[in-house]
C-alpha angles and dihedrals in degrees: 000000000000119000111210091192105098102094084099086040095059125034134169096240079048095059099032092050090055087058102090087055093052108120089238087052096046091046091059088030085064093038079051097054090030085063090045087062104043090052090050089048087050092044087055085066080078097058122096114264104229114193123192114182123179128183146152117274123215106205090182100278089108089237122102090233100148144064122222122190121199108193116188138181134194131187127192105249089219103055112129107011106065138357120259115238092247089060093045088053102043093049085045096063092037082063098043082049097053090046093053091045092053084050104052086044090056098044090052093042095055089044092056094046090051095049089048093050082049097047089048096053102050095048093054087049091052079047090055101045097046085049099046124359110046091058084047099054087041096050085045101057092036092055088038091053089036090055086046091055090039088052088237095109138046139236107253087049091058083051092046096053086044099058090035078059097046101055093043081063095045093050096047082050091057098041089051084048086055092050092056096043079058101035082055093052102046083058087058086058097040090037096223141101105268100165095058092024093065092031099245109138 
């Protein structure tokens, strides 16, 4: 049977929090970071190469007596004036990441948002239709039927009230089948069971 009570189960703030977990987010998320790392390997091109060398001497005494010490620095030519290709490059396709990774955020996030709204519809819908419409559509074909068998009432009434009854159950069964095509995908977005966690099955 259906359980009506997972307004508390499922929130928005539930759903959109989960979002920076979600596999498509942390893809960009490590390009992202993968691109992070490659400018800053780029922009070390900039830092001064600093070279210390030791080694045994041999003055002709035929005994490494002594230690000699080489020290050598080395600074771009270009630091501080342009930026080198490799830099441009490498700040071009951190932009371009963090572009791609705003994007997919804000795609998921507007899928997720779309799927709760759905869910939520739906389920006040199912509310709305165990609290009211379904006695109503009950008490109408029995009185109907009750009112056939009295005389009061003819044929093609009696058939009226039935099919009036029985598209008031398809469309709370489609709109059951909707809350669970949203209940489904909003798994996919918190990345856990909800329909046999909650016990609605």
């Amino acid at each position: 049977p259906f359980k009506s009570d997972l307004a508390e189960v499922i929130g928005q703030e539930q759903v959109l929090q989960q979002l920076s977990e979600y596999p498509g987010v942390v893809r960009h998320r490590n390009r992202q970071q993968a691109a992070d790392y490659a400018l800053k390997k780029s922009l070390s091109g900039y830092a001064p190469d600093l070279r210390f060398d030791i080694y045994k001497q041999n003055l002709g005494t035929g005994d490494y007596d002594f230690t000699g010490f080489e020290v050598g620095v080395s600074i771009p030519l270009w630091f501080g004036f342009n930026e080198s290709a490799d830099v441009q490059r490498s700040r071009a396709t951190r932009r371009e990441m963090e572009w791609r990774y705003d994007e997919a955020l804000l795609d998921i996030k507007r899928d997720a948002e779309q799927a709760w709204h759905g869910y939520e519809t739906q389920k006040a819908n199912i509310n709305r239709y165990q609290a009211t419409i379904q006695n109503q559509s009950d008490r109408l074909l029995r009185l109907t039927q009750k009112g056939y068998r009295a005389g009061e009432m003819n044929l093609l009434e009696v058939l009226e009230a039935q099919r009036t009854y029985v598209q008031s159950q398809q469309d709370y069964y489609r709109t059951l089948r909707d809350y669970y095509h949203y209940l489904i995908t909003l798994e996919k977005y918190l990345q856990r069971e909800l329909i046999y966690e909650t016990g609605t099955y």
